[in-house]
mmCIF file of C-alpha atoms in Angstrom:
data_model
loop_
_atom_site.group_PDB
_atom_site.id
_atom_site.type_symbol
_atom_site.label_atom_id
_atom_site.label_comp_id
_atom_site.label_asym_id
_atom_site.label_seq_id
_atom_site.Cartn_x
_atom_site.Cartn_y
_atom_site.Cartn_z
ATOM 1 C CA MET J 16 -17.287 -14.534 -10.900
ATOM 2 C CA SER J 17 -20.484 -12.544 -10.740
ATOM 3 C CA SER J 18 -19.905 -8.832 -10.616
ATOM 4 C CA LEU J 19 -21.493 -5.441 -10.818
ATOM 5 C CA CYS J 20 -18.562 -4.249 -12.889
ATOM 6 C CA VAL J 21 -16.428 -6.038 -15.428
ATOM 7 C CA SER J 22 -13.872 -8.068 -13.496
ATOM 8 C CA GLU J 23 -11.091 -10.210 -14.834
ATOM 9 C CA THR J 24 -8.334 -12.467 -13.655
ATOM 10 C CA LEU J 25 -4.764 -11.360 -14.194
ATOM 11 C CA VAL J 26 -2.023 -13.962 -14.081
ATOM 12 C CA PRO J 27 1.277 -12.610 -12.721
ATOM 13 C CA THR J 28 3.863 -12.220 -15.447
ATOM 14 C CA ALA J 29 6.733 -14.594 -16.012
ATOM 15 C CA THR J 30 9.032 -12.144 -14.243
ATOM 16 C CA SER J 31 7.745 -13.582 -10.964
ATOM 17 C CA SER J 32 10.533 -15.783 -9.688
ATOM 18 C CA ALA J 33 9.166 -16.749 -6.290
ATOM 19 C CA GLY J 34 5.594 -15.804 -5.690
ATOM 20 C CA MET J 35 5.514 -12.103 -4.875
ATOM 21 C CA GLN J 36 9.296 -11.975 -4.693
ATOM 22 C CA LEU J 37 10.371 -10.600 -8.082
ATOM 23 C CA ALA J 38 13.821 -10.222 -9.485
ATOM 24 C CA ASP J 39 15.340 -6.865 -8.619
ATOM 25 C CA VAL J 40 14.790 -4.082 -11.109
ATOM 26 C CA THR J 41 17.807 -1.862 -11.672
ATOM 27 C CA ARG J 42 17.498 1.145 -9.397
ATOM 28 C CA PRO J 43 17.242 4.302 -11.545
ATOM 29 C CA GLU J 44 19.792 7.033 -11.039
ATOM 30 C CA ASN J 45 17.166 9.679 -10.301
ATOM 31 C CA VAL J 46 16.034 8.372 -6.914
ATOM 32 C CA THR J 47 15.968 10.795 -4.000
ATOM 33 C CA THR J 48 15.324 9.910 -0.372
ATOM 34 C CA ILE J 49 13.217 12.620 1.238
ATOM 35 C CA THR J 50 12.213 13.355 4.822
ATOM 36 C CA LEU J 51 8.791 14.958 5.233
ATOM 37 C CA ASP J 52 7.010 16.456 8.206
ATOM 38 C CA GLY J 53 4.067 14.250 9.089
ATOM 39 C CA HIS J 54 1.293 14.637 11.624
ATOM 40 C CA GLY J 55 2.245 15.365 15.225
ATOM 41 C CA ASP J 56 5.957 15.879 14.644
ATOM 42 C CA VAL J 57 6.447 12.416 13.136
ATOM 43 C CA GLN J 58 9.046 12.470 10.366
ATOM 44 C CA LEU J 59 8.157 10.455 7.270
ATOM 45 C CA VAL J 60 10.771 9.001 4.941
ATOM 46 C CA ALA J 61 10.028 8.484 1.250
ATOM 47 C CA ASP J 62 11.932 7.592 -1.888
ATOM 48 C CA ARG J 63 11.055 9.628 -4.959
ATOM 49 C CA TYR J 64 11.719 7.937 -8.286
ATOM 50 C CA GLY J 65 11.783 9.688 -11.632
ATOM 51 C CA ASP J 66 11.400 13.214 -12.925
ATOM 52 C CA VAL J 67 9.879 15.501 -10.302
ATOM 53 C CA GLY J 68 7.816 17.182 -13.010
ATOM 54 C CA ALA J 69 6.166 13.965 -14.170
ATOM 55 C CA GLN J 70 2.710 12.640 -13.276
ATOM 56 C CA PRO J 71 2.912 11.648 -9.574
ATOM 57 C CA VAL J 72 2.025 8.242 -8.156
ATOM 58 C CA ILE J 73 2.082 7.576 -4.397
ATOM 59 C CA PHE J 74 2.464 4.040 -3.048
ATOM 60 C CA LEU J 75 1.447 3.159 0.517
ATOM 61 C CA HIS J 76 2.444 -0.196 1.969
ATOM 62 C CA GLY J 77 0.518 -2.532 4.227
ATOM 63 C CA GLY J 78 0.802 -2.908 7.978
ATOM 64 C CA GLY J 79 4.184 -4.282 9.006
ATOM 65 C CA GLN J 80 5.718 -3.623 5.585
ATOM 66 C CA THR J 81 8.064 -0.850 4.485
ATOM 67 C CA ARG J 82 8.314 1.309 1.397
ATOM 68 C CA HIS J 83 10.704 -1.235 -0.095
ATOM 69 C CA ALA J 84 7.733 -3.530 -0.757
ATOM 70 C CA TRP J 85 7.037 -1.245 -3.728
ATOM 71 C CA ALA J 86 10.652 -0.571 -4.799
ATOM 72 C CA ASN J 87 10.675 -2.667 -7.969
ATOM 73 C CA THR J 88 7.292 -1.310 -9.014
ATOM 74 C CA ALA J 89 8.514 2.239 -8.405
ATOM 75 C CA ALA J 90 11.588 1.680 -10.551
ATOM 76 C CA SER J 91 9.503 0.245 -13.382
ATOM 77 C CA LEU J 92 6.991 3.100 -13.299
ATOM 78 C CA ALA J 93 9.744 5.709 -13.164
ATOM 79 C CA CYS J 94 11.260 4.176 -16.288
ATOM 80 C CA ALA J 95 7.796 4.444 -17.871
ATOM 81 C CA GLY J 96 7.807 8.190 -17.209
ATOM 82 C CA TYR J 97 6.043 8.679 -13.870
ATOM 83 C CA CYS J 98 7.255 10.392 -10.703
ATOM 84 C CA VAL J 99 6.791 7.737 -8.032
ATOM 85 C CA TRP J 100 6.752 8.255 -4.281
ATOM 86 C CA ILE J 101 7.086 5.217 -2.017
ATOM 87 C CA VAL J 102 6.556 6.103 1.616
ATOM 88 C CA ASP J 103 7.311 4.501 4.971
ATOM 89 C CA CYS J 104 4.168 4.964 7.044
ATOM 90 C CA ARG J 105 4.568 6.230 10.583
ATOM 91 C CA GLY J 106 6.078 3.649 12.886
ATOM 92 C CA HIS J 107 7.401 1.645 9.939
ATOM 93 C CA GLY J 108 10.761 1.412 8.206
ATOM 94 C CA ASP J 109 12.806 4.586 8.433
ATOM 95 C CA SER J 110 9.904 6.861 9.378
ATOM 96 C CA GLY J 111 9.595 8.106 12.925
ATOM 97 C CA TRP J 112 7.692 6.441 15.741
ATOM 98 C CA ALA J 113 4.818 8.398 17.250
ATOM 99 C CA ALA J 114 5.705 9.576 20.747
ATOM 100 C CA ASP J 115 2.074 9.140 21.790
ATOM 101 C CA ALA J 116 1.745 5.787 19.973
ATOM 102 C CA ASP J 117 -0.937 7.264 17.726
ATOM 103 C CA TYR J 118 -1.160 4.890 14.788
ATOM 104 C CA GLY J 119 -4.859 5.353 14.264
ATOM 105 C CA LEU J 120 -6.578 6.055 10.973
ATOM 106 C CA ASP J 121 -6.790 9.824 11.417
ATOM 107 C CA ALA J 122 -3.057 10.123 12.035
ATOM 108 C CA MET J 123 -2.359 8.054 8.920
ATOM 109 C CA ILE J 124 -4.736 10.231 6.880
ATOM 110 C CA ALA J 125 -3.056 13.402 8.131
ATOM 111 C CA ASP J 126 0.329 11.986 7.129
ATOM 112 C CA LEU J 127 -1.006 11.189 3.666
ATOM 113 C CA GLY J 128 -2.127 14.791 3.302
ATOM 114 C CA HIS J 129 1.462 15.925 3.842
ATOM 115 C CA VAL J 130 2.745 13.489 1.225
ATOM 116 C CA VAL J 131 0.117 14.512 -1.340
ATOM 117 C CA ALA J 132 0.997 18.166 -0.795
ATOM 118 C CA ALA J 133 4.679 17.390 -1.291
ATOM 119 C CA THR J 134 4.039 15.943 -4.759
ATOM 120 C CA GLY J 135 2.662 19.286 -5.893
ATOM 121 C CA GLY J 136 0.358 17.594 -8.383
ATOM 122 C CA LEU J 137 -2.698 15.406 -8.884
ATOM 123 C CA PRO J 138 -1.427 12.024 -7.733
ATOM 124 C CA THR J 139 -2.721 8.543 -8.252
ATOM 125 C CA ILE J 140 -2.649 6.861 -4.836
ATOM 126 C CA VAL J 141 -1.966 3.131 -4.620
ATOM 127 C CA GLY J 142 -2.577 1.602 -1.212
ATOM 128 C CA ALA J 143 -2.046 -1.972 -0.080
ATOM 129 C CA SER J 144 -4.090 -3.208 2.876
ATOM 130 C CA MET J 145 -3.570 -0.602 5.629
ATOM 131 C CA GLY J 146 -2.360 1.913 3.060
ATOM 132 C CA GLY J 147 -5.442 1.279 0.960
ATOM 133 C CA LEU J 148 -7.809 1.866 3.868
ATOM 134 C CA THR J 149 -5.988 5.099 4.656
ATOM 135 C CA ALA J 150 -6.267 6.326 1.068
ATOM 136 C CA MET J 151 -9.883 5.205 0.648
ATOM 137 C CA VAL J 152 -11.140 7.039 3.718
ATOM 138 C CA ALA J 153 -8.962 10.092 3.054
ATOM 139 C CA ILE J 154 -10.319 10.435 -0.477
ATOM 140 C CA GLY J 155 -13.922 9.634 0.449
ATOM 141 C CA GLU J 156 -13.901 12.209 3.235
ATOM 142 C CA GLY J 157 -12.322 14.883 1.047
ATOM 143 C CA LYS J 158 -9.082 15.011 3.037
ATOM 144 C CA VAL J 159 -6.905 14.753 -0.098
ATOM 145 C CA PRO J 160 -8.980 16.559 -2.745
ATOM 146 C CA THR J 161 -6.199 16.610 -5.340
ATOM 147 C CA ALA J 162 -6.011 12.810 -5.607
ATOM 148 C CA SER J 163 -6.931 11.883 -9.181
ATOM 149 C CA ARG J 164 -7.141 8.078 -9.026
ATOM 150 C CA LEU J 165 -7.186 5.348 -6.404
ATOM 151 C CA VAL J 166 -5.876 1.795 -6.519
ATOM 152 C CA LEU J 167 -6.904 -0.497 -3.671
ATOM 153 C CA VAL J 168 -4.646 -3.523 -3.316
ATOM 154 C CA ASP J 169 -6.461 -6.406 -1.632
ATOM 155 C CA ILE J 170 -8.517 -4.233 0.674
ATOM 156 C CA ALA J 171 -12.163 -3.241 0.893
ATOM 157 C CA PRO J 172 -14.345 -1.509 3.469
ATOM 158 C CA ARG J 173 -15.459 -4.859 4.889
ATOM 159 C CA ILE J 174 -12.596 -7.179 5.767
ATOM 160 C CA GLU J 175 -12.582 -10.738 7.048
ATOM 161 C CA ALA J 176 -11.927 -11.031 10.783
ATOM 162 C CA ALA J 177 -10.255 -14.428 10.474
ATOM 163 C CA GLY J 178 -7.790 -13.177 7.883
ATOM 164 C CA VAL J 179 -6.943 -10.101 9.929
ATOM 165 C CA ALA J 180 -6.463 -12.253 13.028
ATOM 166 C CA ARG J 181 -4.059 -14.515 11.147
ATOM 167 C CA ILE J 182 -1.991 -11.507 10.074
ATOM 168 C CA LEU J 183 -1.896 -10.076 13.590
ATOM 169 C CA THR J 184 -0.841 -13.452 14.978
ATOM 170 C CA PHE J 185 2.043 -13.488 12.514
ATOM 171 C CA MET J 186 3.018 -9.917 13.387
ATOM 172 C CA LYS J 187 2.912 -10.537 17.130
ATOM 173 C CA ALA J 188 4.992 -13.696 16.915
ATOM 174 C CA HIS J 189 8.730 -13.678 17.609
ATOM 175 C CA PRO J 190 8.941 -10.525 19.752
ATOM 176 C CA GLU J 191 12.339 -11.845 20.790
ATOM 177 C CA GLY J 192 13.467 -11.534 17.182
ATOM 178 C CA PHE J 193 15.240 -13.968 14.888
ATOM 179 C CA VAL J 194 18.701 -15.437 15.189
ATOM 180 C CA SER J 195 19.268 -15.023 11.459
ATOM 181 C CA LEU J 196 17.638 -13.798 8.268
ATOM 182 C CA ASP J 197 17.102 -17.434 7.344
ATOM 183 C CA ASP J 198 14.948 -17.832 10.456
ATOM 184 C CA ALA J 199 12.853 -14.837 9.399
ATOM 185 C CA ARG J 200 12.459 -16.318 5.920
ATOM 186 C CA ASP J 201 11.326 -19.597 7.470
ATOM 187 C CA ALA J 202 8.719 -17.772 9.570
ATOM 188 C CA ILE J 203 7.290 -16.187 6.423
ATOM 189 C CA ALA J 204 7.281 -19.579 4.700
ATOM 190 C CA THR J 205 5.327 -21.075 7.600
ATOM 191 C CA TYR J 206 2.780 -18.265 7.368
ATOM 192 C CA ASN J 207 2.447 -18.679 3.594
ATOM 193 C CA PRO J 208 3.330 -22.322 2.867
ATOM 194 C CA HIS J 209 2.048 -22.154 -0.725
ATOM 195 C CA ARG J 210 4.509 -19.404 -1.616
ATOM 196 C CA PRO J 211 8.084 -20.448 -2.457
ATOM 197 C CA PRO J 212 10.521 -18.686 -0.097
ATOM 198 C CA PRO J 213 13.025 -16.275 -1.641
ATOM 199 C CA ARG J 214 16.344 -17.845 -2.518
ATOM 200 C CA ASP J 215 18.206 -14.748 -1.355
ATOM 201 C CA THR J 216 17.473 -13.292 2.086
ATOM 202 C CA ALA J 217 19.314 -10.021 1.427
ATOM 203 C CA GLY J 218 16.037 -8.222 0.722
ATOM 204 C CA LEU J 219 14.843 -8.980 4.234
ATOM 205 C CA ARG J 220 17.521 -6.653 5.601
ATOM 206 C CA LYS J 221 15.295 -3.742 4.571
ATOM 207 C CA ASN J 222 12.461 -5.121 6.697
ATOM 208 C CA LEU J 223 14.424 -6.152 9.774
ATOM 209 C CA ARG J 224 16.927 -4.429 12.003
ATOM 210 C CA GLN J 225 19.696 -6.124 13.915
ATOM 211 C CA GLY J 226 19.751 -5.142 17.577
ATOM 212 C CA ALA J 227 22.627 -4.893 20.015
ATOM 213 C CA ASP J 228 21.915 -8.492 20.993
ATOM 214 C CA GLY J 229 22.551 -9.597 17.417
ATOM 215 C CA ARG J 230 18.953 -10.656 16.806
ATOM 216 C CA TYR J 231 16.829 -9.423 13.901
ATOM 217 C CA ARG J 232 13.458 -7.796 14.573
ATOM 218 C CA TRP J 233 10.798 -6.464 12.225
ATOM 219 C CA HIS J 234 11.288 -2.759 11.665
ATOM 220 C CA TRP J 235 8.071 -1.339 13.053
ATOM 221 C CA ASP J 236 7.022 0.143 16.362
ATOM 222 C CA PRO J 237 5.525 -2.781 18.311
ATOM 223 C CA ARG J 238 2.977 -0.335 19.727
ATOM 224 C CA PHE J 239 1.539 -0.160 16.209
ATOM 225 C CA LEU J 240 -0.326 -3.371 16.985
ATOM 226 C CA ASP J 241 -2.250 -1.435 19.636
ATOM 227 C CA HIS J 242 -2.721 1.428 17.186
ATOM 228 C CA ALA J 243 -5.878 3.000 18.631
ATOM 229 C CA PRO J 244 -5.094 5.264 21.615
ATOM 230 C CA HIS J 245 -8.822 5.545 22.331
ATOM 231 C CA PRO J 246 -10.323 2.077 21.782
ATOM 232 C CA SER J 247 -13.830 3.151 22.789
ATOM 233 C CA THR J 248 -14.082 5.348 19.703
ATOM 234 C CA THR J 249 -12.426 2.955 17.276
ATOM 235 C CA THR J 250 -14.356 -0.282 17.567
ATOM 236 C CA GLU J 251 -14.604 -2.286 14.363
ATOM 237 C CA GLU J 252 -18.285 -1.367 14.006
ATOM 238 C CA VAL J 253 -17.497 2.346 14.076
ATOM 239 C CA LEU J 254 -14.557 1.946 11.718
ATOM 240 C CA LEU J 255 -16.588 -0.176 9.309
ATOM 241 C CA ALA J 256 -19.370 2.400 9.167
ATOM 242 C CA ARG J 257 -16.810 5.094 8.460
ATOM 243 C CA ARG J 258 -15.171 3.066 5.694
ATOM 244 C CA LEU J 259 -18.510 2.258 4.054
ATOM 245 C CA THR J 260 -19.569 5.902 4.096
ATOM 246 C CA ALA J 261 -16.237 7.085 2.731
ATOM 247 C CA ALA J 262 -16.207 4.528 -0.071
ATOM 248 C CA SER J 263 -19.682 5.520 -1.219
ATOM 249 C CA ALA J 264 -18.527 9.143 -1.586
ATOM 250 C CA ILE J 265 -15.591 8.422 -3.916
ATOM 251 C CA THR J 266 -16.064 9.803 -7.421
ATOM 252 C CA ILE J 267 -12.585 9.503 -8.935
ATOM 253 C CA PRO J 268 -11.556 6.427 -10.972
ATOM 254 C CA VAL J 269 -10.947 3.388 -8.756
ATOM 255 C CA LEU J 270 -9.200 0.093 -9.438
ATOM 256 C CA MET J 271 -9.562 -2.770 -6.978
ATOM 257 C CA LEU J 272 -6.896 -5.479 -7.164
ATOM 258 C CA ARG J 273 -7.929 -8.551 -5.204
ATOM 259 C CA ALA J 274 -5.507 -11.348 -4.447
ATOM 260 C CA ALA J 275 -7.170 -14.572 -5.562
ATOM 261 C CA ARG J 276 -5.893 -16.362 -2.436
ATOM 262 C CA SER J 277 -6.873 -13.510 -0.126
ATOM 263 C CA ASP J 278 -8.284 -14.348 3.278
ATOM 264 C CA VAL J 279 -8.833 -10.637 3.987
ATOM 265 C CA VAL J 280 -11.156 -9.629 1.133
ATOM 266 C CA SER J 281 -13.960 -12.068 0.380
ATOM 267 C CA GLU J 282 -16.088 -12.278 -2.750
ATOM 268 C CA ALA J 283 -18.898 -10.648 -0.768
ATOM 269 C CA GLY J 284 -16.565 -7.878 0.364
ATOM 270 C CA LEU J 285 -15.510 -7.246 -3.215
ATOM 271 C CA GLN J 286 -19.094 -7.095 -4.475
ATOM 272 C CA GLU J 287 -20.030 -4.709 -1.671
ATOM 273 C CA LEU J 288 -17.189 -2.419 -2.736
ATOM 274 C CA LEU J 289 -18.446 -2.486 -6.330
ATOM 275 C CA THR J 290 -21.917 -1.588 -5.090
ATOM 276 C CA LEU J 291 -20.567 1.343 -3.087
ATOM 277 C CA ILE J 292 -18.328 2.512 -5.944
ATOM 278 C CA PRO J 293 -20.219 1.416 -9.063
ATOM 279 C CA HIS J 294 -17.687 2.993 -11.411
ATOM 280 C CA ALA J 295 -14.832 0.961 -9.890
ATOM 281 C CA HIS J 296 -13.121 -1.773 -11.863
ATOM 282 C CA ALA J 297 -11.997 -4.983 -10.173
ATOM 283 C CA VAL J 298 -9.245 -7.383 -11.163
ATOM 284 C CA ASN J 299 -8.409 -10.704 -9.524
ATOM 285 C CA ILE J 300 -4.678 -11.451 -9.339
ATOM 286 C CA ALA J 301 -4.246 -15.193 -9.783
ATOM 287 C CA ASP J 302 -2.091 -17.087 -7.255
ATOM 288 C CA ALA J 303 -1.518 -13.946 -5.150
ATOM 289 C CA SER J 304 -2.286 -13.750 -1.435
ATOM 290 C CA HIS J 305 -2.568 -10.904 1.036
ATOM 291 C CA MET J 306 0.757 -9.179 1.523
ATOM 292 C CA VAL J 307 2.719 -9.271 4.789
ATOM 293 C CA ALA J 308 6.051 -8.080 6.141
ATOM 294 C CA GLY J 309 8.938 -9.136 3.950
ATOM 295 C CA ASP J 310 6.812 -9.313 0.797
ATOM 296 C CA ARG J 311 7.254 -7.330 -2.360
ATOM 297 C CA ASN J 312 4.002 -6.165 -3.845
ATOM 298 C CA ASP J 313 5.241 -6.218 -7.434
ATOM 299 C CA VAL J 314 2.815 -8.944 -8.523
ATOM 300 C CA PHE J 315 0.229 -6.153 -8.747
ATOM 301 C CA ALA J 316 2.444 -3.835 -10.815
ATOM 302 C CA SER J 317 1.240 -4.533 -14.348
ATOM 303 C CA ALA J 318 -2.398 -3.933 -13.415
ATOM 304 C CA VAL J 319 -1.429 -0.649 -11.757
ATOM 305 C CA LEU J 320 0.471 0.494 -14.845
ATOM 306 C CA ASP J 321 -2.487 -0.286 -17.098
ATOM 307 C CA PHE J 322 -4.722 1.888 -14.908
ATOM 308 C CA LEU J 323 -2.466 4.940 -14.703
ATOM 309 C CA PRO J 324 -3.183 8.044 -16.779
ATOM 310 C CA PRO J 325 -1.035 8.592 -19.867
ATOM 311 C CA VAL J 326 2.412 9.903 -19.058
ATOM 312 C CA ARG J 327 2.206 13.652 -18.847
ATOM 313 C CA ARG J 328 4.290 16.283 -17.131
ATOM 314 C CA GLU J 329 2.573 18.242 -14.368
ATOM 315 C CA SER J 330 3.795 21.453 -16.011
ATOM 316 C CA ASP J 331 1.420 20.657 -18.895
ATOM 317 C CA ILE J 332 -1.631 20.287 -16.645
ATOM 318 C CA ASP J 333 -4.289 22.940 -16.129
ATOM 319 C CA PHE J 334 -4.974 23.273 -12.405
ATOM 320 C CA GLY J 335 -7.914 25.623 -12.938
ATOM 321 C CA GLY J 336 -10.230 23.874 -10.529
ATOM 322 C CA ARG J 337 -10.923 20.800 -12.621
ATOM 323 C CA VAL J 338 -9.554 17.295 -12.962
ATOM 324 C CA PRO J 339 -7.398 17.306 -16.081
ATOM 325 C CA GLU J 340 -7.904 14.943 -18.977
ATOM 326 C CA ALA J 341 -4.888 12.926 -17.865
ATOM 327 C CA ALA J 342 -6.708 12.054 -14.640
ATOM 328 C CA MET J 343 -9.819 10.719 -16.374
ATOM 329 C CA PRO J 344 -10.391 7.012 -17.054
ATOM 330 C CA ARG J 345 -8.927 5.487 -20.157
ATOM 331 C CA LYS J 346 -11.429 4.301 -22.729
#
């Protein structure tokens, strides 16, 4: 592919057993579930993996997902020596639902600020789709000044309307829920027919909740799909302009991981990102597609690990107003 920055294609490792569904990694013993105060009295739930004094990495999931999409990646990175935070975004998973149904970008950014502060360090932020947009704008607008690196997982300032519409159609389907976990698995398989369905549906239990009627429903606030409480100020044109401006202001190291089968980030969208952030590095992930509810995002893990700063304890870092050596790009 033509590029403004060296790009490459990464083939998922042989540990992939079913598309993005990877074999479970043994959960480390030092995992703590934490409840944080988010914006507007919304409680955020996160799992913290690894030594609290180690270099922090924050993972944000995509719309309709939960923190468990990153669980295997978190376990692997914790074993490599990092302190990893995987977070349920507001209205998702075990985090609280916004009483005022505010799931707009500014609320998400404010929540991220609380999470970054809780790490007490200079975190790398990894964001998939919605989580990536949140992190990109937050960093570009200076809302999380201690962030040291950014990984965007299949997201760019300019996204493809058709791909977004397909995702929203999937998310809005089955409001009545599913009779069984097998039915939910089949719905995912219909959405992504090229991806082999998981042999074991147990992992879906973390993404669905069984109601009093016995049916399984995705574990997000359905009002999230109408996430802008003031639509007149959040048209796509306004949001796009904001994303473009924010991206152009980012100075920290950036890695863009694009799913080769993505219908959300086009080649043109990728090249625009590399123009806005000329120091960014892009990697295509072969055979991967845009992530949705029920997915694990582990197919991107090895590229994330390669991009992270060398393992270093935060107690060894000089916070004297500069980005430490550990937060600078590897040569």
